Structures are given as C-alpha cells and as structure tokens.
CSV table of C-alpha atoms in Angstrom, one decimal:
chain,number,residue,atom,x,y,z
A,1,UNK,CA,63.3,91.6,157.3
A,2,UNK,CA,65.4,92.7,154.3
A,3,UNK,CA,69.0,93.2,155.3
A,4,UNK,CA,70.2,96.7,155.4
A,5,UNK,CA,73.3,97.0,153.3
A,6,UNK,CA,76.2,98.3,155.4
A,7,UNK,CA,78.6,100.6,153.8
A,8,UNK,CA,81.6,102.0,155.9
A,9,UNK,CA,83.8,104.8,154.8
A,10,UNK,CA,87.2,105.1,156.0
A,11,UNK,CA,88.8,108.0,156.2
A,12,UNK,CA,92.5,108.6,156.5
A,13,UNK,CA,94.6,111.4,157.8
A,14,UNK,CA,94.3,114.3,154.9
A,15,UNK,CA,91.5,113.1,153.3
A,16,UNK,CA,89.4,115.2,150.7
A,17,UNK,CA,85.8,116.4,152.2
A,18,UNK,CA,84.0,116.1,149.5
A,19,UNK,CA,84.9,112.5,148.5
A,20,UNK,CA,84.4,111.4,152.2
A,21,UNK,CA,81.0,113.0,151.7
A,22,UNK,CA,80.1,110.9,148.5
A,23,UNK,CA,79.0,107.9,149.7
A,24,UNK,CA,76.8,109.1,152.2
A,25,UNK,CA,75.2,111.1,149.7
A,26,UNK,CA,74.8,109.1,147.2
A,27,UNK,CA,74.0,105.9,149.2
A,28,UNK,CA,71.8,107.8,151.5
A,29,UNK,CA,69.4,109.1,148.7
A,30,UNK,CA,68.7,105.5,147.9
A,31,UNK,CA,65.0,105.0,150.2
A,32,UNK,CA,66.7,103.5,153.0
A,33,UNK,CA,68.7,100.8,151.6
A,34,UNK,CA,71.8,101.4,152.7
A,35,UNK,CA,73.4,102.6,156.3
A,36,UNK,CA,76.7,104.7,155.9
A,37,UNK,CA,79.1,105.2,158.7
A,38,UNK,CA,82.2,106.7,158.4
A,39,UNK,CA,85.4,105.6,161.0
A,40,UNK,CA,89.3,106.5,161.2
A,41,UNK,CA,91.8,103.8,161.5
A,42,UNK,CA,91.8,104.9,165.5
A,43,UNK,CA,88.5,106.2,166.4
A,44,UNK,CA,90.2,109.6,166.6
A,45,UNK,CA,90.1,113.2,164.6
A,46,UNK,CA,91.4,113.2,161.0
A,47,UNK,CA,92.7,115.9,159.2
A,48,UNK,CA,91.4,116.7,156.0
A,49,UNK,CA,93.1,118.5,152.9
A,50,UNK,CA,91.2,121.9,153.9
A,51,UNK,CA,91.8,123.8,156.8
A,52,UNK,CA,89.6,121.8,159.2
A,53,UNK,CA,89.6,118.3,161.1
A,54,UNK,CA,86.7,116.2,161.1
A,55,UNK,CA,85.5,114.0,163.8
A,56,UNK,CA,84.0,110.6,163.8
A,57,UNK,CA,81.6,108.3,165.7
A,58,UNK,CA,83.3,105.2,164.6
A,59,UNK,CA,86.6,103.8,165.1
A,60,UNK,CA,87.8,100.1,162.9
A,61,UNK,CA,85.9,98.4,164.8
A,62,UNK,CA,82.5,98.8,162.6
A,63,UNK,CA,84.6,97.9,159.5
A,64,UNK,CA,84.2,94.0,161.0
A,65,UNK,CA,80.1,94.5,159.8
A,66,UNK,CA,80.6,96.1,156.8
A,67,UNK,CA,79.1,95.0,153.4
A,68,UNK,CA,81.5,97.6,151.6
A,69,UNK,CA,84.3,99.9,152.2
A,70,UNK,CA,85.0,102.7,151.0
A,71,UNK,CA,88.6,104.6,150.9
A,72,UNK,CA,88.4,108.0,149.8
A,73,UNK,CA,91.0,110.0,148.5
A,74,UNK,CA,93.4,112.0,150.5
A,75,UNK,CA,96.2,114.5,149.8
A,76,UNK,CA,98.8,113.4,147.6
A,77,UNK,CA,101.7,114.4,149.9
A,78,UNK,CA,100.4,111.6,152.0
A,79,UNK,CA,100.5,109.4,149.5
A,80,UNK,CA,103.2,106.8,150.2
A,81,UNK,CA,104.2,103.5,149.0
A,82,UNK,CA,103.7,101.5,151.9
A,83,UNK,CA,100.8,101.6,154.1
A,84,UNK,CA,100.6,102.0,158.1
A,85,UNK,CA,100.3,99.5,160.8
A,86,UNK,CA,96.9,101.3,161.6
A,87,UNK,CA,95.5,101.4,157.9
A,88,UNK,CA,96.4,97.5,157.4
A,89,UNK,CA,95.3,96.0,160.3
A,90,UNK,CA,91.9,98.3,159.7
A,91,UNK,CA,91.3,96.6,156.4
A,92,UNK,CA,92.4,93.3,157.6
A,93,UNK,CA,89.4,93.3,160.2
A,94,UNK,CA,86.9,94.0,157.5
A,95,UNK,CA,84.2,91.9,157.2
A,96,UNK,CA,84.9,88.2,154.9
A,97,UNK,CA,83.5,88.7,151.2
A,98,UNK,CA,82.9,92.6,152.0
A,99,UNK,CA,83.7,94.8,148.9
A,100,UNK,CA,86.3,97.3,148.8
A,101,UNK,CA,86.4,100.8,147.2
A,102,UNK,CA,89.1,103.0,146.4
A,103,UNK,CA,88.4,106.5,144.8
A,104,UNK,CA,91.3,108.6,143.5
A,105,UNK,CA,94.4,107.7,145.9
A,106,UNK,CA,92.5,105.8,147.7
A,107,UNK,CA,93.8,102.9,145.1
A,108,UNK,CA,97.3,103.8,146.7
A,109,UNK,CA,96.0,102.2,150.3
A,110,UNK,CA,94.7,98.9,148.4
A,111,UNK,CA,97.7,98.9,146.4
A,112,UNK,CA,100.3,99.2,149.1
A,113,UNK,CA,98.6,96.7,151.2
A,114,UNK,CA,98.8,94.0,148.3
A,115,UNK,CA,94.9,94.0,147.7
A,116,UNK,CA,95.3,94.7,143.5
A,117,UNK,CA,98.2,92.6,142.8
A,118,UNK,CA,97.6,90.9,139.5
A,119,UNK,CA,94.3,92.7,139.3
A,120,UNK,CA,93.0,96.0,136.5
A,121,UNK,CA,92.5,99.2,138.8
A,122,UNK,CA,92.3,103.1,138.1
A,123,UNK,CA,93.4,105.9,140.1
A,124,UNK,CA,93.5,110.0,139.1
A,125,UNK,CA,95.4,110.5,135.6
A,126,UNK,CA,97.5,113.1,137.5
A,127,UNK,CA,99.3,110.2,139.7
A,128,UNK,CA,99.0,107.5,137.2
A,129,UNK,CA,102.8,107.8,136.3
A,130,UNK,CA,103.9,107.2,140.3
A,131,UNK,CA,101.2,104.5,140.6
A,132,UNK,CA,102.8,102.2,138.0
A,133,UNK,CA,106.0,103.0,138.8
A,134,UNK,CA,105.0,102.0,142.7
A,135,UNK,CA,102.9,99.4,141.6
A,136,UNK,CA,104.1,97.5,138.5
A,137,UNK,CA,101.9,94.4,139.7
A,138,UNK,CA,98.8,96.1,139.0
A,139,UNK,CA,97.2,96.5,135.8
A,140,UNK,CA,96.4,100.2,135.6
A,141,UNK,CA,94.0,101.7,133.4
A,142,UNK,CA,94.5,105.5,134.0
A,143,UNK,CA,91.6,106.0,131.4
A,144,UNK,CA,89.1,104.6,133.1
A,145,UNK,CA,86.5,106.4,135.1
A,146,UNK,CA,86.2,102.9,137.8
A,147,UNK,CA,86.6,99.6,137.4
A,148,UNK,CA,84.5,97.0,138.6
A,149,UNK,CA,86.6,94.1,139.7
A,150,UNK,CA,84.2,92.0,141.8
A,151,UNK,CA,84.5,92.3,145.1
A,152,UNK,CA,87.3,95.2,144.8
A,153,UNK,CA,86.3,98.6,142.6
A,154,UNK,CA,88.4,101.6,142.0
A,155,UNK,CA,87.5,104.7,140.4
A,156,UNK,CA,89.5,107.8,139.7
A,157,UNK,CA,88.9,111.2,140.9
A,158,UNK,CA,86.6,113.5,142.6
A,159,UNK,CA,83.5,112.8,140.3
A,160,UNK,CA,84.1,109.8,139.5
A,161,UNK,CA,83.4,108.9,143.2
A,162,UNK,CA,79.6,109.3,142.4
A,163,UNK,CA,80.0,107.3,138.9
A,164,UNK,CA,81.2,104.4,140.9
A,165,UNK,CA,78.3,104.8,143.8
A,166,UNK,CA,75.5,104.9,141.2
A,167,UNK,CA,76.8,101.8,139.5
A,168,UNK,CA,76.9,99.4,142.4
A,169,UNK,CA,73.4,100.5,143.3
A,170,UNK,CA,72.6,99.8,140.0
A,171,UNK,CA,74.4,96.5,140.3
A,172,UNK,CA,72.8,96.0,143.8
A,173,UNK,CA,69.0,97.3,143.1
A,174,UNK,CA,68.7,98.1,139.5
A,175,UNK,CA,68.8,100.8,136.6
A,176,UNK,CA,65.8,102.3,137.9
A,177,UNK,CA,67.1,103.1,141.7
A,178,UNK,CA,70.4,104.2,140.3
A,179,UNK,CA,68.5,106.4,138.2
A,180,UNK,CA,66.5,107.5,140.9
A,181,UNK,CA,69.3,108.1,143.3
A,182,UNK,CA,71.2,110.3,140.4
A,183,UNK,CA,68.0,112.2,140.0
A,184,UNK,CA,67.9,113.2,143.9
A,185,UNK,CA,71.8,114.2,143.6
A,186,UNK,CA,71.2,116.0,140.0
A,187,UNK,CA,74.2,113.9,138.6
A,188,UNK,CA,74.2,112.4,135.4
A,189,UNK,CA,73.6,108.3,136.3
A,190,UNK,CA,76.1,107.3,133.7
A,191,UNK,CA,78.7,109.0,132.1
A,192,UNK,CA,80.1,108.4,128.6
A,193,UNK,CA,83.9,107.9,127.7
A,194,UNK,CA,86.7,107.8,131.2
A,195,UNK,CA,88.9,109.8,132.0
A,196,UNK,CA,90.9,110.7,128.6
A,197,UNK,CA,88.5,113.5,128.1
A,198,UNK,CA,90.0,115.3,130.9
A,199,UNK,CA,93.6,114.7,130.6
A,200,UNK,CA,95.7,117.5,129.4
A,201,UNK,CA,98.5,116.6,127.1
A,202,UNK,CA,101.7,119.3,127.6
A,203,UNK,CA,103.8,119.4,124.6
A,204,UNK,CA,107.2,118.7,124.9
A,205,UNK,CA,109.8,121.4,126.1
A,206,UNK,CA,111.3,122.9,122.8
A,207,UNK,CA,114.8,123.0,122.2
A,208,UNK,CA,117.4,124.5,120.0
A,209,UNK,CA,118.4,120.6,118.3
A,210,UNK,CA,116.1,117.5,117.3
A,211,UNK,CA,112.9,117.8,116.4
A,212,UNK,CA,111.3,120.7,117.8
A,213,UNK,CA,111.4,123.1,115.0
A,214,UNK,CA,109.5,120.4,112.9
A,215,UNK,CA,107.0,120.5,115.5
A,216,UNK,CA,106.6,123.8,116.0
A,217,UNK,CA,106.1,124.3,112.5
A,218,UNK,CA,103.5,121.3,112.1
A,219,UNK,CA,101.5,123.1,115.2
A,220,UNK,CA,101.0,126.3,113.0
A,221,UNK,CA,100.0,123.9,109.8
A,222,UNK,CA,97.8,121.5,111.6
A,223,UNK,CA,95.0,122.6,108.9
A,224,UNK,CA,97.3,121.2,105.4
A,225,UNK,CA,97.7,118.1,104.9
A,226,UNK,CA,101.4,116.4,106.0
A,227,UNK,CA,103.8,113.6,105.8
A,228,UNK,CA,106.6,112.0,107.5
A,229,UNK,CA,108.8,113.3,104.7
A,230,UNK,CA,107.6,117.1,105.6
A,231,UNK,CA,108.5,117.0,109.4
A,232,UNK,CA,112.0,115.5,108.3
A,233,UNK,CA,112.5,117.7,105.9
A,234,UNK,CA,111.5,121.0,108.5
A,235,UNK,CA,114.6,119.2,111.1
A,236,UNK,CA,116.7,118.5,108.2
A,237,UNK,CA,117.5,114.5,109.3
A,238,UNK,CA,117.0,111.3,107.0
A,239,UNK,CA,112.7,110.0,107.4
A,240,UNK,CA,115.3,107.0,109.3
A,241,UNK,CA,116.9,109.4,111.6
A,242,UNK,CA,114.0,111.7,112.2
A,243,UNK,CA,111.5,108.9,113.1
A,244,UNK,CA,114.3,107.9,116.2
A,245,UNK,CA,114.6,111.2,117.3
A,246,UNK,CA,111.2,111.7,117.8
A,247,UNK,CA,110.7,109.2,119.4
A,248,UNK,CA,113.3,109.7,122.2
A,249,UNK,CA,112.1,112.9,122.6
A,250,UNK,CA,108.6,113.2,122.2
A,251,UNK,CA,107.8,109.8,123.5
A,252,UNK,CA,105.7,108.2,120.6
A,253,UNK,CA,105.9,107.9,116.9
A,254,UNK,CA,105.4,111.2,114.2
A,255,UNK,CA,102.3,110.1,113.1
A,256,UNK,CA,100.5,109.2,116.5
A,257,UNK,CA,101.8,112.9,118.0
A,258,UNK,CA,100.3,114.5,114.8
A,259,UNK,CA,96.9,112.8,115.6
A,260,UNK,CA,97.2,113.7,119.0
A,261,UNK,CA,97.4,117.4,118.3
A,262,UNK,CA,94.9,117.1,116.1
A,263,UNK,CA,92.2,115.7,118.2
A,264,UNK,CA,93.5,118.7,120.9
A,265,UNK,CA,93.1,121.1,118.8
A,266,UNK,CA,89.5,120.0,117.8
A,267,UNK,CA,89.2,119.6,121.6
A,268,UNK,CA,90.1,123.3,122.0
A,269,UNK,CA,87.7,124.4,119.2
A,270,UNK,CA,84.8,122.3,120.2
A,271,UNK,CA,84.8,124.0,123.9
A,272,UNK,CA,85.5,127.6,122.8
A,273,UNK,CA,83.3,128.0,119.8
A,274,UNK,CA,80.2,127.1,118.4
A,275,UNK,CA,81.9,125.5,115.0
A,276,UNK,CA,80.3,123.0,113.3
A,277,UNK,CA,81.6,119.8,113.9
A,278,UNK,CA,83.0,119.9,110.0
A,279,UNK,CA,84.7,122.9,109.8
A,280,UNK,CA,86.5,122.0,112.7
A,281,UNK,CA,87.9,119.0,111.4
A,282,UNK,CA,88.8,120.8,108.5
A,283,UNK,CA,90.8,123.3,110.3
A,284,UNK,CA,92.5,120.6,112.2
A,285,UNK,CA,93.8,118.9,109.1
A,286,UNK,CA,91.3,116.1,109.0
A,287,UNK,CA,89.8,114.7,106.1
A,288,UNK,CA,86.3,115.5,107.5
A,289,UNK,CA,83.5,115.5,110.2
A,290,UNK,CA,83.3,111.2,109.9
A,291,UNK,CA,86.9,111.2,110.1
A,292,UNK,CA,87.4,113.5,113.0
A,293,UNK,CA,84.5,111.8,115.0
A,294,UNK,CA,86.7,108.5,114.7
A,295,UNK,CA,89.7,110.2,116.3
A,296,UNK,CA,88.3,111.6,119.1
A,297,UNK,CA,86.2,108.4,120.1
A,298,UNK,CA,89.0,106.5,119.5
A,299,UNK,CA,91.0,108.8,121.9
A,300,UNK,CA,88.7,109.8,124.6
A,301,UNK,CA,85.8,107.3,123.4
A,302,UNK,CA,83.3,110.0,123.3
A,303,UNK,CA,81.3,112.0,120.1
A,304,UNK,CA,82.1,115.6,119.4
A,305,UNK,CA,78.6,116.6,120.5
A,306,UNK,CA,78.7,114.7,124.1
A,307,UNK,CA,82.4,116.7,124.5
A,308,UNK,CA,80.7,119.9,123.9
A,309,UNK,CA,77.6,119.1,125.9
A,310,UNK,CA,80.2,118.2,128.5
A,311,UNK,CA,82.7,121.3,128.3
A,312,UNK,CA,80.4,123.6,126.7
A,313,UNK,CA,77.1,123.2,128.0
A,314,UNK,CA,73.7,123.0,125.6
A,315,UNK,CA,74.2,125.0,122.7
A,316,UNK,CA,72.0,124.6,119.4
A,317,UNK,CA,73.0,121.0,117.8
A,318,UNK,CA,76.0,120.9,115.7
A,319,UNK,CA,76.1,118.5,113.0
C-alpha cells in the first residue's frame, strides 16, 4: 500500500486564517495523496489575527509523523527574534528528514530557531528590512515568491502560500497533478516573475536642501531624455558632489533611481490604461517598446503583457 504523505500544519498564536487554510486546500484537492492535520505547540486554542480563535485536534505530538510541516504566517506584532520554549521543542520533535515550510513570517520561526543559517530563504517584502537585520546569517531573497531549499522551503506572503503547495506536488507527483490540483482551486499553477511586481517603491521624503528639487523636477520630465549633468545642474552641485549626495539620500546611484521611476511609471500606465506597450515607453523616457520590455523584466522579471494580465485583467492584446 502506497504511503500516504503526511503533512502537518502548525499554527502559532495569531496566525492568519487563510494561510493556515492553504495547505489543507491545496494538498487536499490532490485525489487522496496527502493527509493534513493541523496542531498548536500545546494542543490548545490559538488566536488568529481576526477576531476569532480556532481550535485544533492535534497538539506537537503528530508533528513526530510528519512528512512536512508547515508554519504559516501570523501577525507581525508577534513576530519576535527569538522563538519560545513551546515553538522549539515542537519543531525539534518533528519527524528525521521531514521538510519544513515557512510562508510569510513563518520564515521568522525557522529563522529564530537556527533552521536557515547559512541557507537562501524569502519572507513578505514588507518585513524583509527587519528579517536581515534579525537574521544577517541568512541569505534572503525578498524577491522571490519561495524558495526551494531541499528539505527546508520558504515562500513569502499570503498567495504565495499556494505557489509553494503546487510546486512540491509537482515535485512530489508531477506537472500534471499540480496542474490538476490548481485547476480544482482555480489558481494559476505557476506564476511568472516573484515578488518585485508587488513591491511599492515610496520616493524619498523631499526637502528644502540636496537633491530633491532635481528629483522633483526629473519626475515631471520622465518623458525627455536626461543626464547626470541635467539633475546636477537642477541642485546646482558639481556631477562629483551631486552623485554623493544622492546617494546618501536616496539610497542608490542617479541613474539606477531614474530607471526605477521609469519602470514605475510604466507600471502605473500599464494598470490604469489600455496604452500600447510603445507609447508607454515613450512617455516614460524610454527609447522604445524593446527597451522598456528589458527594464521591467529585468526589475520584476516579468513582460508588460503578463503585468497587465496580472493587474489589469484580459483586455485586447497590446503590442
């Protein structure tokens, strides 16, 4: 008789519904080859980040037969650098050579118990900042929808909870079962780009001094062509000077902000109108539809098209 692949969810005080949910859903839809259970640390109650508890059959104990575990996000006020006595000894008694998954925070538990030093993992883009600064021993990848590290996996948020699901039944069973399973969930069974697409970039705060008045005014010109030599010239600094000042305040060189508005603004214009894909790169400021196509892969790794299909919906093709 074929072995029924175990898969245990773990949830932890504050935890997200409909991440806990994902597994079971996902998994479940797959004929019968998995068995989800879900446990606490304690056997007992959990909150969750709504305004409801939830209540388990399981306590740690099943984690000792699992084939995987899963940690699923919770809220991030929970989020701490260290992990409980509870939550360690929990993953401590899971089953030799089972895998782990994190989604979202969840890479915050594996993290503060020691389980990524040395090793790449993802988490949400909105707490990417506090996880490397936690967790400089990790090689974080905040673009990256999951990543598949063996016998430890970590995805980032929310949707991404399903992306990673569908591939280990791919891994485990096949392209057509994954397929299958996404089918029965309606989900896409592979998505395109990570997380880039969906991170908002806030311009710096302006000020009186530096180099804000050369950005402002290169934000209203993003259509004409620029140089270094122009944004200088708008803050009235040496190219030497005005190249450090950016820098310190803005984070990154002239010419990689520049871009970076660029490909926003196209980002804008390719969710709000129906442009073609040219004339958008042309009121951008780039040299044309080829050239703005390399800039947005390059930055979000997906086509113009697939970023409207995804933030749009279908429209009529666009060249």
């Amino acid at each position: 008789m074929e072995h029924l692949h175990r898969v245990v969810v773990l949830a932890i005080d504050g935890v997200y519904p409909f991440e806990l949910g994902i597994p079971s859903r996902v998994f479940g839809a797959a004929d019968g080859r998995y068995e989800v259970l879900t446990c606490t640390v304690d056997g007992r109650p959990v909150r969750t980040n709504s305004d409801f508890s939830i209540t388990v059959e399981h306590g740690p104990d099943v984690l000792r037969t699992a084939d995987t575990v899963v940690i699923p996000p919770f809220t991030s006020t929970s989020v701490t650098r260290d992990v409980s006595e509870a939550v360690t000894q929990a993953l401590v008694s899971a089953a030799p050579g089972s895998r782990l998954v994190s989604i979202c925070t969840g890479a915050f538990v594996l993290a503060a118990a020691g389980l990524l030093d040395g090793r790449p993992a993802t988490t949400h883009w909105v707490v990417a900042d506090l996880f490397r600064s936690w967790f400089p021993q990790v090689a974080l990848d905040p673009d990256a929808l999951f990543i598949d590290d063996g016998d430890i996996l970590t995805s980032a948020g929310a949707a991404s909870g399903l992306d990673v699901c569908l591939h280990l039944i791919r891994k485990d069973h096949g392209s057509e079962v994954a397929n299958q399973v996404a089918r029965m969930c309606i989900v896409p069974p592979w998505r395109d780009g990570g997380q880039a697409q969906y991170i908002q970039h806030p311009a710096p705060a302006t000020t009186a001094s530096g180099t804000a008045a050369a950005r402002q005014w290169a934000l209203e010109n993003l259509h004409e062509p620029m140089v270094l030599a122009d944004l200088a010239e708008h803050s009235h600094m040496s190219l030497r000077t005005f190249a450090r000042r950016f820098a310190e305040e803005v984070g990154m060189s002239p010419g990689r902000w520049l871009i970076q508005q660029r490909v926003d603004r196209a980002r804008h214009l390719l969710e709000t109108t129906d442009l073609p894909v040219d004339e958008i790169a042309g009121q951008v400021g780039f040299a044309g539809g080829t050239s703005l196509r390399e800039h947005l892969h390059a930055a979000i790794g997906v086509s113009p098209l697939a970023y409207r299909r995804t933030f749009r919906g279908a429209l009529t093709p666009t060249h």
